[in-house]
Tab-separated table of N, CA and C and ligand atoms in Angstrom:
chain	number	residue	atom	x	y	z
A	33	MET	N	-96.935	61.293	28.293
A	33	MET	CA	-97.377	60.010	27.274
A	33	MET	C	-98.698	60.052	26.398
A	34	ALA	N	-98.306	59.680	24.887
A	34	ALA	CA	-99.511	60.246	24.823
A	34	ALA	C	-100.055	58.719	24.197
A	35	ILE	N	-101.737	58.234	24.372
A	35	ILE	CA	-102.138	56.749	23.713
A	35	ILE	C	-102.227	56.459	22.386
A	36	GLU	N	-101.549	55.456	22.220
A	36	GLU	CA	-100.809	55.354	20.874
A	36	GLU	C	-101.797	53.418	20.343
A	37	THR	N	-101.706	53.385	19.226
A	37	THR	CA	-102.443	51.888	18.591
A	37	THR	C	-101.769	51.824	18.283
A	38	THR	N	-101.327	49.957	18.820
A	38	THR	CA	-100.463	49.153	17.946
A	38	THR	C	-100.635	47.944	17.453
A	39	LEU	N	-100.086	47.142	16.631
A	39	LEU	CA	-100.030	45.969	15.953
A	39	LEU	C	-100.163	44.753	16.470
A	40	SER	N	-100.653	43.697	17.089
A	40	SER	CA	-100.078	42.226	18.251
A	40	SER	C	-100.450	41.392	16.813
A	41	ILE	N	-99.236	40.598	17.019
A	41	ILE	CA	-99.719	39.021	15.941
A	41	ILE	C	-99.547	38.217	17.434
A	42	LEU	N	-100.352	37.308	17.323
A	42	LEU	CA	-100.088	35.848	18.135
A	42	LEU	C	-99.953	34.767	16.659
A	43	LYS	N	-98.897	34.513	17.248
A	43	LYS	CA	-98.389	33.816	15.989
A	43	LYS	C	-98.965	32.451	16.102
A	44	PRO	N	-98.710	31.812	14.959
A	44	PRO	CA	-99.615	30.083	14.433
A	44	PRO	C	-98.729	29.553	16.380
A	45	ASP	N	-96.916	29.384	16.713
A	45	ASP	CA	-97.080	28.513	17.458
A	45	ASP	C	-97.888	29.221	19.028
A	46	ALA	N	-98.665	30.155	19.466
A	46	ALA	CA	-99.095	30.406	19.902
A	46	ALA	C	-100.436	30.429	20.049
A	47	VAL	N	-100.799	30.661	18.459
A	47	VAL	CA	-102.372	29.833	18.511
A	47	VAL	C	-102.513	27.986	18.812
A	48	GLU	N	-101.507	27.896	17.645
A	48	GLU	CA	-101.609	26.012	17.966
A	48	GLU	C	-101.785	25.407	19.141
A	49	ARG	N	-101.078	26.200	20.716
A	49	ARG	CA	-100.732	25.988	22.323
A	49	ARG	C	-101.551	26.475	22.825
A	50	ASN	N	-102.486	27.126	22.329
A	50	ASN	CA	-103.697	27.795	22.966
A	50	ASN	C	-103.765	28.966	24.095
A	51	LEU	N	-102.624	29.525	23.673
A	51	LEU	CA	-102.392	30.692	24.540
A	51	LEU	C	-102.626	31.861	24.739
A	52	VAL	N	-103.577	32.355	23.260
A	52	VAL	CA	-104.496	33.394	23.143
A	52	VAL	C	-104.763	33.982	24.061
A	53	GLY	N	-105.955	33.417	24.853
A	53	GLY	CA	-106.473	33.547	26.167
A	53	GLY	C	-105.207	34.501	27.258
A	54	LYS	N	-104.216	33.352	27.581
A	54	LYS	CA	-103.747	34.143	28.453
A	54	LYS	C	-102.302	35.426	27.994
A	55	ILE	N	-102.251	35.133	26.599
A	55	ILE	CA	-101.561	36.330	26.354
A	55	ILE	C	-102.255	37.613	26.334
A	56	ILE	N	-103.555	37.575	25.816
A	56	ILE	CA	-104.254	38.881	25.909
A	56	ILE	C	-104.705	39.233	26.970
A	57	ALA	N	-105.016	38.055	28.062
A	57	ALA	CA	-104.807	38.908	29.727
A	57	ALA	C	-103.169	39.490	30.084
A	58	ARG	N	-102.751	38.799	29.652
A	58	ARG	CA	-100.996	39.599	29.685
A	58	ARG	C	-101.215	41.200	29.933
A	59	PHE	N	-101.057	41.049	27.887
A	59	PHE	CA	-101.950	42.900	27.818
A	59	PHE	C	-102.525	43.437	27.866
A	60	GLU	N	-104.254	42.635	28.932
A	60	GLU	CA	-104.912	44.562	29.421
A	60	GLU	C	-104.560	44.120	31.103
A	61	GLU	N	-103.778	43.468	31.392
A	61	GLU	CA	-103.036	43.287	32.930
A	61	GLU	C	-102.523	44.303	32.938
A	62	GLU	N	-101.528	44.071	31.549
A	62	GLU	CA	-100.256	46.049	31.399
A	62	GLU	C	-101.002	47.030	30.752
A	63	GLY	N	-102.516	47.044	30.782
A	63	GLY	CA	-103.156	48.222	30.419
A	63	GLY	C	-103.080	48.633	28.948
A	64	LEU	N	-102.961	47.381	28.084
A	64	LEU	CA	-102.760	47.114	26.576
A	64	LEU	C	-104.965	46.676	26.461
A	65	ARG	N	-105.116	47.841	25.480
A	65	ARG	CA	-106.771	47.219	25.680
A	65	ARG	C	-106.602	46.885	24.064
A	66	PRO	N	-107.375	45.350	24.029
A	66	PRO	CA	-107.518	45.057	22.189
A	66	PRO	C	-108.586	46.181	21.889
A	67	VAL	N	-108.512	46.366	21.034
A	67	VAL	CA	-109.782	47.295	20.519
A	67	VAL	C	-110.672	47.108	18.761
A	68	ALA	N	-109.162	45.696	17.968
A	68	ALA	CA	-109.984	45.537	17.227
A	68	ALA	C	-109.073	44.192	17.147
A	69	ILE	N	-109.865	42.883	17.147
A	69	ILE	CA	-109.111	41.556	16.863
A	69	ILE	C	-109.558	40.034	16.145
A	70	ARG	N	-108.720	39.619	14.995
A	70	ARG	CA	-109.646	38.903	14.126
A	70	ARG	C	-108.572	37.612	14.075
A	71	ARG	N	-109.044	36.051	14.273
A	71	ARG	CA	-108.124	35.085	13.943
A	71	ARG	C	-108.345	34.664	12.587
A	72	MET	N	-107.882	34.901	12.090
A	72	MET	CA	-107.518	34.584	10.514
A	72	MET	C	-105.909	33.541	10.427
A	73	HIS	N	-106.315	32.644	9.065
A	73	HIS	CA	-105.045	31.744	8.539
A	73	HIS	C	-104.761	33.333	7.229
A	74	LEU	N	-103.187	33.032	7.353
A	74	LEU	CA	-102.239	33.876	6.578
A	74	LEU	C	-102.361	33.974	5.629
A	75	SER	N	-102.217	34.130	4.403
A	75	SER	CA	-102.346	33.705	2.719
A	75	SER	C	-100.698	34.197	2.887
A	76	ARG	N	-99.977	32.932	1.781
A	76	ARG	CA	-98.825	33.458	0.954
A	76	ARG	C	-98.587	35.163	1.012
A	77	ALA	N	-99.252	35.733	0.464
A	77	ALA	CA	-99.487	36.745	-0.334
A	77	ALA	C	-99.464	37.831	1.131
A	78	ASP	N	-100.778	37.486	1.435
A	78	ASP	CA	-100.897	37.974	3.370
A	78	ASP	C	-99.150	38.508	4.094
A	79	ALA	N	-98.478	36.946	4.020
A	79	ALA	CA	-97.664	37.126	5.139
A	79	ALA	C	-96.540	38.177	4.429
A	80	GLU	N	-96.267	37.363	2.892
A	80	GLU	CA	-95.457	38.290	2.223
A	80	GLU	C	-95.097	39.469	1.852
A	81	GLY	N	-96.343	40.004	2.095
A	81	GLY	CA	-96.472	41.756	1.461
A	81	GLY	C	-96.820	42.183	2.934
A	82	PHE	N	-97.345	41.560	4.408
A	82	PHE	CA	-96.649	42.605	5.876
A	82	PHE	C	-95.338	41.807	5.938
A	83	TYR	N	-94.042	41.312	5.410
A	83	TYR	CA	-93.461	41.120	6.229
A	83	TYR	C	-92.200	41.547	4.838
A	84	ALA	N	-92.722	42.250	3.887
A	84	ALA	CA	-91.537	43.076	2.577
A	84	ALA	C	-90.722	43.693	2.890
A	85	VAL	N	-90.838	43.918	4.189
A	85	VAL	CA	-89.275	44.945	4.206
A	85	VAL	C	-88.338	43.799	4.588
A	86	HIS	N	-88.937	42.364	5.551
A	86	HIS	CA	-87.692	41.087	5.191
A	86	HIS	C	-87.168	40.617	4.139
A	87	LYS	N	-88.001	40.996	2.714
A	87	LYS	CA	-87.945	40.127	1.676
A	87	LYS	C	-86.392	39.791	1.415
A	88	GLU	N	-85.378	40.643	1.623
A	88	GLU	CA	-84.294	40.744	1.262
A	88	GLU	C	-83.522	39.538	1.828
A	89	ARG	N	-83.969	39.291	3.081
A	89	ARG	CA	-83.570	38.756	4.483
A	89	ARG	C	-83.452	37.032	4.214
A	90	PRO	N	-82.254	36.390	4.646
A	90	PRO	CA	-81.963	35.103	4.030
A	90	PRO	C	-83.184	33.971	4.992
A	91	PHE	N	-84.027	34.681	6.211
A	91	PHE	CA	-85.045	33.602	6.612
A	91	PHE	C	-86.059	34.123	6.627
A	92	PHE	N	-86.690	34.568	4.774
A	92	PHE	CA	-87.689	35.455	4.382
A	92	PHE	C	-88.433	34.152	4.160
A	93	GLY	N	-87.700	33.375	3.682
A	93	GLY	CA	-89.159	32.012	2.845
A	93	GLY	C	-89.174	31.058	4.544
A	94	GLU	N	-88.658	31.102	5.380
A	94	GLU	CA	-88.947	30.379	6.365
A	94	GLU	C	-89.322	31.348	7.295
A	95	LEU	N	-90.298	32.448	7.759
A	95	LEU	CA	-91.024	33.304	8.118
A	95	LEU	C	-92.017	33.062	7.194
A	96	VAL	N	-91.990	33.387	6.267
A	96	VAL	CA	-93.509	33.191	5.361
A	96	VAL	C	-93.728	31.793	6.003
A	97	GLU	N	-93.010	30.846	5.848
A	97	GLU	CA	-94.128	29.486	6.097
A	97	GLU	C	-94.416	29.180	7.282
A	98	PHE	N	-93.348	29.929	8.201
A	98	PHE	CA	-94.494	29.706	10.003
A	98	PHE	C	-95.738	30.476	9.234
A	99	MET	N	-95.678	31.771	9.133
A	99	MET	CA	-96.857	32.370	9.480
A	99	MET	C	-97.968	32.043	9.245
A	100	THR	N	-97.352	31.120	7.913
A	100	THR	CA	-98.924	31.073	7.295
A	100	THR	C	-99.512	29.186	7.901
A	101	ARG	N	-98.244	28.924	8.558
A	101	ARG	CA	-98.562	27.136	8.808
A	101	ARG	C	-100.036	27.074	9.581
A	102	SER	N	-101.059	28.186	10.267
A	102	SER	CA	-102.142	27.722	10.908
A	102	SER	C	-102.242	29.115	11.097
A	103	PRO	N	-103.829	29.243	11.985
A	103	PRO	CA	-103.656	29.909	12.221
A	103	PRO	C	-103.483	31.436	13.205
A	104	VAL	N	-103.285	32.193	12.989
A	104	VAL	CA	-102.935	33.566	13.351
A	104	VAL	C	-103.641	34.354	14.532
A	105	VAL	N	-103.937	35.432	15.750
A	105	VAL	CA	-104.408	36.572	15.966
A	105	VAL	C	-104.506	37.783	15.869
A	106	VAL	N	-104.695	38.089	14.584
A	106	VAL	CA	-104.749	40.010	14.690
A	106	VAL	C	-104.592	41.135	15.901
A	107	MET	N	-104.346	41.760	16.391
A	107	MET	CA	-104.939	42.811	17.119
A	107	MET	C	-104.469	44.083	17.119
A	108	ALA	N	-105.187	44.829	17.229
A	108	ALA	CA	-105.085	46.643	17.326
A	108	ALA	C	-105.001	46.929	19.447
A	109	LEU	N	-103.941	46.798	19.603
A	109	LEU	CA	-103.679	47.383	21.033
A	109	LEU	C	-103.539	48.390	21.217
A	110	ARG	N	-104.250	49.146	21.907
A	110	ARG	CA	-104.214	50.760	22.511
A	110	ARG	C	-103.990	50.893	23.673
A	111	GLY	N	-103.184	52.300	24.177
A	111	GLY	CA	-102.960	52.416	25.308
A	111	GLY	C	-101.840	53.363	25.777
A	112	GLU	N	-101.843	53.849	26.807
A	112	GLU	CA	-100.153	54.738	26.981
A	112	GLU	C	-98.799	54.001	26.424
A	113	ASN	N	-98.581	55.190	25.237
A	113	ASN	CA	-97.082	54.534	25.202
A	113	ASN	C	-97.461	52.803	24.334
A	114	ALA	N	-97.993	52.657	24.070
A	114	ALA	CA	-98.508	51.119	23.394
A	114	ALA	C	-97.390	50.646	22.591
A	115	VAL	N	-96.940	51.523	21.949
A	115	VAL	CA	-95.238	50.440	20.891
A	115	VAL	C	-94.637	50.251	21.776
A	116	ALA	N	-94.193	51.050	23.041
A	116	ALA	CA	-93.023	50.259	23.047
A	116	ALA	C	-93.692	49.537	24.494
A	117	ARG	N	-94.704	49.986	25.129
A	117	ARG	CA	-94.842	48.887	26.313
A	117	ARG	C	-94.868	48.063	25.964
A	118	ASN	N	-95.945	47.773	24.395
A	118	ASN	CA	-96.157	46.313	23.518
A	118	ASN	C	-94.815	45.218	23.553
A	119	ARG	N	-93.665	45.945	23.025
A	119	ARG	CA	-92.308	45.457	23.231
A	119	ARG	C	-91.304	45.407	24.406
A	120	GLU	N	-92.138	45.759	24.632
A	120	GLU	CA	-91.548	45.700	26.713
A	120	GLU	C	-91.939	44.140	27.076
A	121	ILE	N	-93.623	44.555	26.782
A	121	ILE	CA	-93.804	42.720	27.398
A	121	ILE	C	-93.805	42.203	26.371
A	122	MET	N	-93.297	42.201	25.246
A	122	MET	CA	-92.648	40.795	24.166
A	122	MET	C	-91.717	40.524	24.851
A	123	GLY	N	-90.303	41.439	24.906
A	123	GLY	CA	-89.149	41.114	24.887
A	123	GLY	C	-88.851	40.986	23.818
A	124	ALA	N	-87.190	40.451	23.919
A	124	ALA	CA	-86.066	40.911	22.798
A	124	ALA	C	-86.671	39.385	21.661
A	125	THR	N	-86.049	39.784	20.354
A	125	THR	CA	-87.063	38.746	19.065
A	125	THR	C	-86.628	37.106	19.265
A	126	ASN	N	-85.197	37.308	19.681
A	126	ASN	CA	-84.694	36.139	19.955
A	126	ASN	C	-84.930	35.746	21.606
A	127	PRO	N	-85.858	34.881	21.880
A	127	PRO	CA	-85.955	34.331	23.230
A	127	PRO	C	-84.809	33.948	23.997
A	128	ALA	N	-83.550	33.795	23.486
A	128	ALA	CA	-82.491	33.510	24.274
A	128	ALA	C	-82.307	35.119	25.143
A	129	GLU	N	-82.653	35.690	23.986
A	129	GLU	CA	-81.847	36.877	24.906
A	129	GLU	C	-83.189	37.821	25.506
A	130	ALA	N	-84.635	37.273	25.910
A	130	ALA	CA	-85.678	38.237	26.316
A	130	ALA	C	-85.489	38.439	28.249
A	131	ALA	N	-85.667	39.307	28.079
A	131	ALA	CA	-85.645	39.548	29.959
A	131	ALA	C	-86.966	38.401	30.725
A	132	GLU	N	-86.849	38.566	31.492
A	132	GLU	CA	-87.947	36.890	32.459
A	132	GLU	C	-88.735	38.265	32.380
A	133	GLY	N	-89.803	37.042	32.595
A	133	GLY	CA	-91.425	37.305	32.421
A	133	GLY	C	-91.512	37.703	31.173
A	134	THR	N	-91.015	38.105	30.227
A	134	THR	CA	-91.284	38.554	28.801
A	134	THR	C	-91.894	37.644	28.109
A	135	LEU	N	-93.297	37.359	27.399
A	135	LEU	CA	-93.923	36.751	26.785
A	135	LEU	C	-92.264	35.987	25.944
A	136	ARG	N	-91.935	36.356	25.241
A	136	ARG	CA	-91.093	35.714	24.211
A	136	ARG	C	-90.100	34.628	25.374
A	137	LYS	N	-89.883	34.846	26.627
A	137	LYS	CA	-89.445	34.230	27.722
A	137	LYS	C	-90.366	32.892	27.834
A	138	LEU	N	-91.144	34.111	28.433
A	138	LEU	CA	-91.955	32.393	29.001
A	138	LEU	C	-92.424	31.429	27.637
A	139	TYR	N	-92.869	31.698	26.587
A	139	TYR	CA	-93.678	30.718	25.670
A	139	TYR	C	-92.778	30.386	24.246
A	140	ALA	N	-91.887	31.406	24.041
A	140	ALA	CA	-90.875	31.160	22.458
A	140	ALA	C	-90.070	29.895	22.345
A	141	LYS	N	-89.746	29.538	21.722
A	141	LYS	CA	-89.374	28.635	20.806
A	141	LYS	C	-88.129	28.563	20.588
A	142	SER	N	-88.175	29.305	19.611
A	142	SER	CA	-87.062	30.270	18.931
A	142	SER	C	-87.101	32.023	18.505
A	143	ILE	N	-86.080	31.521	17.550
A	143	ILE	CA	-85.996	33.154	16.598
A	143	ILE	C	-87.104	33.377	15.740
A	144	GLY	N	-87.364	32.381	16.024
A	144	GLY	CA	-88.218	32.360	13.983
A	144	GLY	C	-89.875	32.192	14.712
A	145	GLU	N	-89.325	30.963	16.127
A	145	GLU	CA	-91.199	30.443	16.097
A	145	GLU	C	-90.845	31.029	17.451
A	146	ASN	N	-91.355	32.644	16.959
A	146	ASN	CA	-91.186	33.550	19.317
A	146	ASN	C	-92.686	34.096	19.255
A	147	THR	N	-93.264	33.812	18.781
A	147	THR	CA	-94.774	34.068	19.580
A	147	THR	C	-96.036	34.748	19.133
A	148	VAL	N	-95.142	35.834	18.971
A	148	VAL	CA	-95.829	37.097	18.901
A	148	VAL	C	-95.377	38.085	17.836
A	149	HIS	N	-95.404	39.516	17.607
A	149	HIS	CA	-95.119	40.198	16.788
A	149	HIS	C	-95.633	41.583	16.875
A	150	GLY	N	-94.872	42.450	17.317
A	150	GLY	CA	-95.140	44.155	17.555
A	150	GLY	C	-94.824	44.834	16.313
A	151	SER	N	-95.875	45.868	16.059
A	151	SER	CA	-94.747	46.815	15.555
A	151	SER	C	-93.553	47.659	15.862
A	152	ASP	N	-92.422	48.223	15.246
A	152	ASP	CA	-91.706	48.655	16.556
A	152	ASP	C	-91.254	49.970	16.320
A	153	SER	N	-92.208	50.630	15.508
A	153	SER	CA	-92.378	52.240	15.720
A	153	SER	C	-93.937	53.094	15.334
A	154	ALA	N	-93.651	54.128	15.740
A	154	ALA	CA	-95.674	54.307	15.578
A	154	ALA	C	-95.599	54.602	14.144
A	155	GLU	N	-95.025	55.047	13.562
A	155	GLU	CA	-94.756	55.431	11.918
A	155	GLU	C	-95.719	53.576	11.211
A	156	ASN	N	-94.471	52.692	11.663
A	156	ASN	CA	-94.892	51.273	11.311
A	156	ASN	C	-96.267	50.875	12.064
A	157	ALA	N	-96.574	50.967	13.017
A	157	ALA	CA	-97.798	50.674	13.662
A	157	ALA	C	-99.181	50.949	13.071
A	158	ALA	N	-99.189	52.667	12.678
A	158	ALA	CA	-100.508	52.993	11.074
A	158	ALA	C	-100.556	52.240	10.347
A	159	ILE	N	-99.202	51.811	10.035
A	159	ILE	CA	-99.160	51.264	8.711
A	159	ILE	C	-99.919	49.188	8.469
A	160	GLU	N	-99.087	49.307	9.686
A	160	GLU	CA	-99.343	47.882	10.314
A	160	GLU	C	-100.677	47.158	10.845
A	161	VAL	N	-101.645	47.925	11.675
A	161	VAL	CA	-102.386	48.468	11.854
A	161	VAL	C	-103.469	48.347	10.302
A	162	ALA	N	-103.095	49.519	9.780
A	162	ALA	CA	-104.006	49.771	8.337
A	162	ALA	C	-104.182	48.115	7.520
A	163	TYR	N	-102.731	47.712	7.953
A	163	TYR	CA	-102.619	46.211	6.919
A	163	TYR	C	-104.113	45.215	7.330
A	164	PHE	N	-104.113	44.593	8.107
A	164	PHE	CA	-105.460	44.375	8.939
A	164	PHE	C	-106.558	44.720	9.502
A	165	PHE	N	-106.685	45.753	9.329
A	165	PHE	CA	-108.316	46.526	10.359
A	165	PHE	C	-108.358	47.821	9.217
A	166	ARG	N	-109.976	48.340	9.198
A	166	ARG	CA	-110.160	49.156	7.868
A	166	ARG	C	-110.302	50.620	9.823
A	167	THR	N	-110.268	51.622	9.409
A	167	THR	CA	-110.544	52.496	10.197
A	167	THR	C	-111.605	52.319	11.294
A	168	THR	N	-112.252	52.159	10.472
A	168	THR	CA	-114.093	51.696	11.461
A	168	THR	C	-113.881	50.466	12.140
A	169	GLU	N	-113.225	49.833	12.049
A	169	GLU	CA	-112.530	48.816	12.823
A	169	GLU	C	-112.238	49.331	14.434
A	170	VAL	N	-111.458	50.208	14.250
A	170	VAL	CA	-110.006	50.675	14.793
A	170	VAL	C	-110.648	51.912	15.453
A	171	ASN	N	-111.893	52.413	16.244
A	171	ASN	CA	-112.908	53.585	16.540
A	171	ASN	C	-113.016	53.239	17.562
A	172	GLY	N	-113.172	52.023	18.737
A	172	GLY	CA	-113.851	52.055	20.080
A	172	GLY	C	-113.164	51.973	20.690
B	281	CMP	P1	-91.295	39.536	13.937
B	281	CMP	O1	-91.163	41.140	15.325
B	281	CMP	O2	-91.709	39.171	13.788
B	281	CMP	O3	-90.783	40.533	12.814
B	281	CMP	C1	-89.407	39.968	12.395
B	281	CMP	C2	-89.638	38.046	12.024
B	281	CMP	O4	-89.027	37.618	11.686
B	281	CMP	C3	-89.066	38.278	13.953
B	281	CMP	O5	-89.848	38.419	14.756
B	281	CMP	C4	-88.843	36.503	13.801
B	281	CMP	O6	-89.429	35.633	13.920
B	281	CMP	C5	-88.196	36.519	12.130
B	281	CMP	N1	-86.906	36.876	12.437
B	281	CMP	C6	-85.863	37.453	12.605
B	281	CMP	N2	-84.720	37.011	12.830
B	281	CMP	C7	-84.538	35.936	12.542
B	281	CMP	C8	-83.671	34.983	12.229
B	281	CMP	N3	-82.123	35.031	12.222
B	281	CMP	N4	-84.491	33.595	11.519
B	281	CMP	C9	-85.376	32.717	11.307
B	281	CMP	N5	-86.449	34.125	11.902
B	281	CMP	C10	-86.005	35.362	12.643
């Protein structure tokens, strides 16, 4: 297995409910180390750019509204098989379909307000980490 770096976003519903510490603790317990972290309030342009791949989807407007509602925490997570591990820990996009014990099963309210984002492939992880962090911020 390879050491990978992936992007995680703790979404507005997580930050609003003070779940940041609990979620980061879970990643650390599972062997994923935050190597870069920033709390920020996404602009409309930030959110539209990040989710550009979804711009034709009917939920795009709702997604951008939600992601810009209040601050998020963006993190680069590093560890063995980090892309897949992060997705296992998060659970399915729709919390109604997420496995017991996953972050979305525990905390997500709906498919829209689903608490966490994680890159879905190694290729997208590199793009998404670079969207928020300079190379020199992710080299620790
Ligand atoms: P995320 O993993 O951040 O990637 C895209 C996001 O779009 C997804 O999580 C959900 O928050 C959102 N999304 C996906 N499908 C729907 C949907 N049917 N309705 C509303 N939001 C959705």
